Amino acid sequence: MNIRSARPEDASQVVPLFIQAMDSIAGTLAGSDQPREVQTFMSTFFQLPANRLSYQNTLVAEEDRQVVGIVILYHGRKAAMLDQPIIARLRALKNDPQITLDKEAEEDEWYIDTLSVSPNYGGRGIGTALLRAAEERARAIESTSIALLVDRDNQRAHRLYQYLNYQQDAVVYISHHPYLHMTKRLVDA
């Protein structure tokens, strides 16, 4: 397995993994519940710079030249800026200047926005490897903590994050659904 920075041309392999992990949040971001519109939105924004879904914020895991997992991460202090292109699109699409997105990341942390592994490659340590690569990227920029949200009902993911020393510190609501906010201190031993 190889983990590398994503490239715009990865869109066709990356976007299904985005949608798999984000579920209904993908539709919220796209402003549509139509699968084709969600896919087009995700593909377009993945290929553009300077937004939360951008290839610039994505690491991919590859096996045999196939993308088998992804992680999106960015610093929390950049979250509002990275959301602006998506908010602007939603406001124009819905003709509603009041549209906002729920806050996910804190200003003082690196944030793992999305982690997804192809169902055909589950149980092989790909998710763990992607999380560790995300932690290394954050650590290299001298960050002291990294965080993520996990669906309160996703016990398998919750156990993985606990195993990797992520600690629950809050409950956050995204699109009116509860998620556990979990953080990990990034200190060199």
PDB file of C-alpha atoms in Angstrom:
ATOM      1  CA  MET A   1       0.000   0.000   0.000  1.00  0.00           C
ATOM      2  CA  ASN A   2       1.159   3.502  -0.841  1.00  0.00           C
ATOM      3  CA  ILE A   3      -0.162   6.708   0.755  1.00  0.00           C
ATOM      4  CA  ARG A   4       0.277   9.908  -1.237  1.00  0.00           C
ATOM      5  CA  SER A   5      -1.207  13.348  -1.754  1.00  0.00           C
ATOM      6  CA  ALA A   6      -4.267  13.305  -3.986  1.00  0.00           C
ATOM      7  CA  ARG A   7      -4.249  14.721  -7.501  1.00  0.00           C
ATOM      8  CA  PRO A   8      -7.189  16.258  -9.421  1.00  0.00           C
ATOM      9  CA  GLU A   9      -7.213  13.296 -11.800  1.00  0.00           C
ATOM     10  CA  ASP A  10      -8.062  10.985  -8.854  1.00  0.00           C
ATOM     11  CA  ALA A  11     -11.627  12.345  -8.779  1.00  0.00           C
ATOM     12  CA  SER A  12     -13.372   9.329 -10.315  1.00  0.00           C
ATOM     13  CA  GLN A  13     -11.892   7.015  -7.662  1.00  0.00           C
ATOM     14  CA  VAL A  14     -11.999   9.422  -4.708  1.00  0.00           C
ATOM     15  CA  VAL A  15     -15.520  10.847  -4.992  1.00  0.00           C
ATOM     16  CA  PRO A  16     -17.359   7.539  -4.339  1.00  0.00           C
ATOM     17  CA  LEU A  17     -15.333   7.208  -1.135  1.00  0.00           C
ATOM     18  CA  PHE A  18     -16.258  10.770  -0.118  1.00  0.00           C
ATOM     19  CA  ILE A  19     -19.941  10.036  -0.648  1.00  0.00           C
ATOM     20  CA  GLN A  20     -19.724   6.686   1.157  1.00  0.00           C
ATOM     21  CA  ALA A  21     -18.285   8.334   4.267  1.00  0.00           C
ATOM     22  CA  MET A  22     -20.291  11.559   4.258  1.00  0.00           C
ATOM     23  CA  ASP A  23     -23.674   9.970   3.575  1.00  0.00           C
ATOM     24  CA  SER A  24     -26.375  12.660   3.952  1.00  0.00           C
ATOM     25  CA  ILE A  25     -23.800  15.384   4.632  1.00  0.00           C
ATOM     26  CA  ALA A  26     -22.708  15.021   0.992  1.00  0.00           C
ATOM     27  CA  GLY A  27     -26.223  16.005  -0.079  1.00  0.00           C
ATOM     28  CA  THR A  28     -26.245  18.929   2.348  1.00  0.00           C
ATOM     29  CA  LEU A  29     -22.981  20.240   0.901  1.00  0.00           C
ATOM     30  CA  ALA A  30     -24.187  19.691  -2.660  1.00  0.00           C
ATOM     31  CA  GLY A  31     -27.595  21.243  -1.986  1.00  0.00           C
ATOM     32  CA  SER A  32     -29.278  18.202  -3.516  1.00  0.00           C
ATOM     33  CA  ASP A  33     -30.376  14.691  -2.679  1.00  0.00           C
ATOM     34  CA  GLN A  34     -30.013  13.560  -6.307  1.00  0.00           C
ATOM     35  CA  PRO A  35     -27.068  11.130  -6.578  1.00  0.00           C
ATOM     36  CA  ARG A  36     -25.866  12.440  -9.948  1.00  0.00           C
ATOM     37  CA  GLU A  37     -25.899  16.067  -8.729  1.00  0.00           C
ATOM     38  CA  VAL A  38     -24.054  15.102  -5.530  1.00  0.00           C
ATOM     39  CA  GLN A  39     -21.435  13.215  -7.558  1.00  0.00           C
ATOM     40  CA  THR A  40     -20.949  16.131  -9.977  1.00  0.00           C
ATOM     41  CA  PHE A  41     -20.637  18.621  -7.111  1.00  0.00           C
ATOM     42  CA  MET A  42     -18.113  16.451  -5.240  1.00  0.00           C
ATOM     43  CA  SER A  43     -16.053  15.841  -8.365  1.00  0.00           C
ATOM     44  CA  THR A  44     -15.983  19.529  -9.286  1.00  0.00           C
ATOM     45  CA  PHE A  45     -14.984  20.715  -5.814  1.00  0.00           C
ATOM     46  CA  PHE A  46     -12.417  17.936  -5.369  1.00  0.00           C
ATOM     47  CA  GLN A  47     -10.638  19.129  -8.516  1.00  0.00           C
ATOM     48  CA  LEU A  48     -10.641  22.796  -7.422  1.00  0.00           C
ATOM     49  CA  PRO A  49      -8.110  24.316  -5.005  1.00  0.00           C
ATOM     50  CA  ALA A  50      -8.902  26.094  -1.744  1.00  0.00           C
ATOM     51  CA  ASN A  51     -12.039  24.361  -0.462  1.00  0.00           C
ATOM     52  CA  ARG A  52     -12.595  21.686   2.152  1.00  0.00           C
ATOM     53  CA  LEU A  53     -13.126  18.910  -0.434  1.00  0.00           C
ATOM     54  CA  SER A  54     -10.084  19.818  -2.526  1.00  0.00           C
ATOM     55  CA  TYR A  55      -7.442  17.358  -3.618  1.00  0.00           C
ATOM     56  CA  GLN A  56      -5.076  19.715  -1.757  1.00  0.00           C
ATOM     57  CA  ASN A  57      -6.520  18.507   1.567  1.00  0.00           C
ATOM     58  CA  THR A  58      -6.718  14.831   0.643  1.00  0.00           C
ATOM     59  CA  LEU A  59      -4.408  11.874   1.092  1.00  0.00           C
ATOM     60  CA  VAL A  60      -5.125   8.646  -0.762  1.00  0.00           C
ATOM     61  CA  ALA A  61      -4.145   5.043  -0.105  1.00  0.00           C
ATOM     62  CA  GLU A  62      -3.387   3.072  -3.245  1.00  0.00           C
ATOM     63  CA  GLU A  63      -3.040  -0.611  -3.974  1.00  0.00           C
ATOM     64  CA  ASP A  64      -2.331  -1.816  -7.501  1.00  0.00           C
ATOM     65  CA  ARG A  65      -2.882   1.733  -8.841  1.00  0.00           C
ATOM     66  CA  GLN A  66      -6.382   1.828  -7.366  1.00  0.00           C
ATOM     67  CA  VAL A  67      -7.447   4.327  -4.712  1.00  0.00           C
ATOM     68  CA  VAL A  68      -8.691   2.156  -1.841  1.00  0.00           C
ATOM     69  CA  GLY A  69      -8.984   4.783   0.898  1.00  0.00           C
ATOM     70  CA  ILE A  70      -8.951   8.525   1.513  1.00  0.00           C
ATOM     71  CA  VAL A  71      -8.581  11.018   4.309  1.00  0.00           C
ATOM     72  CA  ILE A  72      -9.411  14.737   4.097  1.00  0.00           C
ATOM     73  CA  LEU A  73      -7.672  16.953   6.653  1.00  0.00           C
ATOM     74  CA  TYR A  74      -6.962  20.622   7.235  1.00  0.00           C
ATOM     75  CA  HIS A  75      -6.255  22.992  10.089  1.00  0.00           C
ATOM     76  CA  GLY A  76      -9.330  24.204  11.957  1.00  0.00           C
ATOM     77  CA  ARG A  77      -8.325  27.840  11.622  1.00  0.00           C
ATOM     78  CA  LYS A  78      -8.734  27.426   7.833  1.00  0.00           C
ATOM     79  CA  ALA A  79     -12.137  25.735   8.020  1.00  0.00           C
ATOM     80  CA  ALA A  80     -14.259  28.871   7.557  1.00  0.00           C
ATOM     81  CA  MET A  81     -12.175  29.973   4.564  1.00  0.00           C
ATOM     82  CA  LEU A  82     -12.342  26.485   3.027  1.00  0.00           C
ATOM     83  CA  ASP A  83     -16.127  26.437   3.463  1.00  0.00           C
ATOM     84  CA  GLN A  84     -16.676  29.804   1.744  1.00  0.00           C
ATOM     85  CA  PRO A  85     -16.764  28.505  -1.869  1.00  0.00           C
ATOM     86  CA  ILE A  86     -19.274  25.831  -0.881  1.00  0.00           C
ATOM     87  CA  ILE A  87     -21.429  28.298   1.066  1.00  0.00           C
ATOM     88  CA  ALA A  88     -21.351  30.783  -1.826  1.00  0.00           C
ATOM     89  CA  ARG A  89     -22.503  28.048  -4.226  1.00  0.00           C
ATOM     90  CA  LEU A  90     -25.284  26.922  -1.875  1.00  0.00           C
ATOM     91  CA  ARG A  91     -26.500  30.497  -1.353  1.00  0.00           C
ATOM     92  CA  ALA A  92     -26.673  31.079  -5.120  1.00  0.00           C
ATOM     93  CA  LEU A  93     -28.250  27.672  -5.793  1.00  0.00           C
ATOM     94  CA  LYS A  94     -30.935  28.094  -3.132  1.00  0.00           C
ATOM     95  CA  ASN A  95     -31.255  31.875  -3.544  1.00  0.00           C
ATOM     96  CA  ASP A  96     -30.781  32.214   0.206  1.00  0.00           C
ATOM     97  CA  PRO A  97     -28.045  34.543   1.513  1.00  0.00           C
ATOM     98  CA  GLN A  98     -28.486  33.188   5.058  1.00  0.00           C
ATOM     99  CA  ILE A  99     -27.246  29.643   4.382  1.00  0.00           C
ATOM    100  CA  THR A 100     -24.338  28.527   6.566  1.00  0.00           C
ATOM    101  CA  LEU A 101     -22.640  25.238   7.342  1.00  0.00           C
ATOM    102  CA  ASP A 102     -22.412  23.706  10.781  1.00  0.00           C
ATOM    103  CA  LYS A 103     -19.049  24.225  12.475  1.00  0.00           C
ATOM    104  CA  GLU A 104     -17.046  21.011  12.631  1.00  0.00           C
ATOM    105  CA  ALA A 105     -13.451  22.000  13.401  1.00  0.00           C
ATOM    106  CA  GLU A 106     -12.032  24.011  16.266  1.00  0.00           C
ATOM    107  CA  GLU A 107      -9.549  26.824  15.568  1.00  0.00           C
ATOM    108  CA  ASP A 108      -6.707  25.196  17.507  1.00  0.00           C
ATOM    109  CA  GLU A 109      -6.676  21.711  15.959  1.00  0.00           C
ATOM    110  CA  TRP A 110      -5.983  19.828  12.781  1.00  0.00           C
ATOM    111  CA  TYR A 111      -9.235  18.301  11.649  1.00  0.00           C
ATOM    112  CA  ILE A 112      -9.881  14.996   9.926  1.00  0.00           C
ATOM    113  CA  ASP A 113     -12.936  15.871   7.883  1.00  0.00           C
ATOM    114  CA  THR A 114     -13.458  12.505   6.182  1.00  0.00           C
ATOM    115  CA  LEU A 115     -11.954   9.034   6.389  1.00  0.00           C
ATOM    116  CA  SER A 116     -13.162   6.333   4.031  1.00  0.00           C
ATOM    117  CA  VAL A 117     -11.951   2.917   2.924  1.00  0.00           C
ATOM    118  CA  SER A 118     -13.384   0.907   0.049  1.00  0.00           C
ATOM    119  CA  PRO A 119     -15.604  -1.895   1.391  1.00  0.00           C
ATOM    120  CA  ASN A 120     -13.551  -4.380  -0.659  1.00  0.00           C
ATOM    121  CA  TYR A 121     -10.436  -3.396   1.326  1.00  0.00           C
ATOM    122  CA  GLY A 122     -11.845  -3.148   4.852  1.00  0.00           C
ATOM    123  CA  GLY A 123     -10.071  -4.834   7.736  1.00  0.00           C
ATOM    124  CA  ARG A 124      -6.591  -4.515   6.178  1.00  0.00           C
ATOM    125  CA  GLY A 125      -5.332  -1.599   8.256  1.00  0.00           C
ATOM    126  CA  ILE A 126      -5.852   1.011   5.539  1.00  0.00           C
ATOM    127  CA  GLY A 127      -7.942   3.299   7.757  1.00  0.00           C
ATOM    128  CA  THR A 128      -5.322   3.095  10.502  1.00  0.00           C
ATOM    129  CA  ALA A 129      -2.526   3.850   8.021  1.00  0.00           C
ATOM    130  CA  LEU A 130      -4.434   6.867   6.676  1.00  0.00           C
ATOM    131  CA  LEU A 131      -5.051   8.187  10.194  1.00  0.00           C
ATOM    132  CA  ARG A 132      -1.378   7.827  11.032  1.00  0.00           C
ATOM    133  CA  ALA A 133      -0.410   9.614   7.795  1.00  0.00           C
ATOM    134  CA  ALA A 134      -2.816  12.432   8.699  1.00  0.00           C
ATOM    135  CA  GLU A 135      -1.267  12.662  12.161  1.00  0.00           C
ATOM    136  CA  GLU A 136       2.223  12.812  10.654  1.00  0.00           C
ATOM    137  CA  ARG A 137       1.197  15.612   8.310  1.00  0.00           C
ATOM    138  CA  ALA A 138      -0.229  17.593  11.229  1.00  0.00           C
ATOM    139  CA  ARG A 139       2.795  16.841  13.426  1.00  0.00           C
ATOM    140  CA  ALA A 140       5.165  18.017  10.681  1.00  0.00           C
ATOM    141  CA  ILE A 141       3.528  21.432  10.837  1.00  0.00           C
ATOM    142  CA  GLU A 142       4.028  21.501  14.605  1.00  0.00           C
ATOM    143  CA  SER A 143       0.416  20.987  15.540  1.00  0.00           C
ATOM    144  CA  THR A 144      -0.329  19.838  19.066  1.00  0.00           C
ATOM    145  CA  SER A 145      -3.678  18.113  18.445  1.00  0.00           C
ATOM    146  CA  ILE A 146      -5.793  16.493  15.795  1.00  0.00           C
ATOM    147  CA  ALA A 147      -9.532  15.850  15.921  1.00  0.00           C
ATOM    148  CA  LEU A 148     -12.347  14.139  14.101  1.00  0.00           C
ATOM    149  CA  LEU A 149     -16.066  13.533  14.361  1.00  0.00           C
ATOM    150  CA  VAL A 150     -17.583  10.075  14.448  1.00  0.00           C
ATOM    151  CA  ASP A 151     -21.249   9.184  14.180  1.00  0.00           C
ATOM    152  CA  ARG A 152     -22.405   8.260  17.663  1.00  0.00           C
ATOM    153  CA  ASP A 153     -23.873   5.025  16.265  1.00  0.00           C
ATOM    154  CA  ASN A 154     -20.708   3.932  14.408  1.00  0.00           C
ATOM    155  CA  GLN A 155     -19.253   1.691  17.103  1.00  0.00           C
ATOM    156  CA  ARG A 156     -16.639   0.097  14.840  1.00  0.00           C
ATOM    157  CA  ALA A 157     -15.080   3.445  13.932  1.00  0.00           C
ATOM    158  CA  HIS A 158     -15.382   4.654  17.527  1.00  0.00           C
ATOM    159  CA  ARG A 159     -13.428   1.607  18.757  1.00  0.00           C
ATOM    160  CA  LEU A 160     -10.721   2.204  16.138  1.00  0.00           C
ATOM    161  CA  TYR A 161     -10.307   5.835  17.193  1.00  0.00           C
ATOM    162  CA  GLN A 162     -10.158   4.874  20.865  1.00  0.00           C
ATOM    163  CA  TYR A 163      -7.540   2.215  20.061  1.00  0.00           C
ATOM    164  CA  LEU A 164      -5.471   4.948  18.377  1.00  0.00           C
ATOM    165  CA  ASN A 165      -5.760   7.136  21.516  1.00  0.00           C
ATOM    166  CA  TYR A 166      -8.465   9.560  20.387  1.00  0.00           C
ATOM    167  CA  GLN A 167     -10.513  10.788  23.348  1.00  0.00           C
ATOM    168  CA  GLN A 168     -14.105  11.979  23.211  1.00  0.00           C
ATOM    169  CA  ASP A 169     -14.430  15.537  24.489  1.00  0.00           C
ATOM    170  CA  ALA A 170     -17.770  16.793  23.110  1.00  0.00           C
ATOM    171  CA  VAL A 171     -20.890  16.032  21.119  1.00  0.00           C
ATOM    172  CA  VAL A 172     -21.357  18.108  17.951  1.00  0.00           C
ATOM    173  CA  TYR A 173     -24.499  18.312  15.825  1.00  0.00           C
ATOM    174  CA  ILE A 174     -24.086  18.324  12.049  1.00  0.00           C
ATOM    175  CA  SER A 175     -27.305  18.560  10.039  1.00  0.00           C
ATOM    176  CA  HIS A 176     -29.170  17.915  13.321  1.00  0.00           C
ATOM    177  CA  HIS A 177     -27.376  14.587  13.863  1.00  0.00           C
ATOM    178  CA  PRO A 178     -25.097  13.935  16.867  1.00  0.00           C
ATOM    179  CA  TYR A 179     -21.419  13.181  16.327  1.00  0.00           C
ATOM    180  CA  LEU A 180     -18.739  12.538  18.920  1.00  0.00           C
ATOM    181  CA  HIS A 181     -15.844  15.012  18.737  1.00  0.00           C
ATOM    182  CA  MET A 182     -12.651  13.108  19.475  1.00  0.00           C
ATOM    183  CA  THR A 183      -9.152  14.543  19.851  1.00  0.00           C
ATOM    184  CA  LYS A 184      -5.637  13.215  20.097  1.00  0.00           C
ATOM    185  CA  ARG A 185      -2.595  15.037  21.418  1.00  0.00           C
ATOM    186  CA  LEU A 186       0.302  15.001  18.975  1.00  0.00           C
ATOM    187  CA  VAL A 187       3.425  15.063  21.073  1.00  0.00           C
ATOM    188  CA  ASP A 188       6.687  13.381  20.264  1.00  0.00           C
ATOM    189  CA  ALA A 189       7.675  10.780  22.787  1.00  0.00           C
TER     190      ALA A 189
END
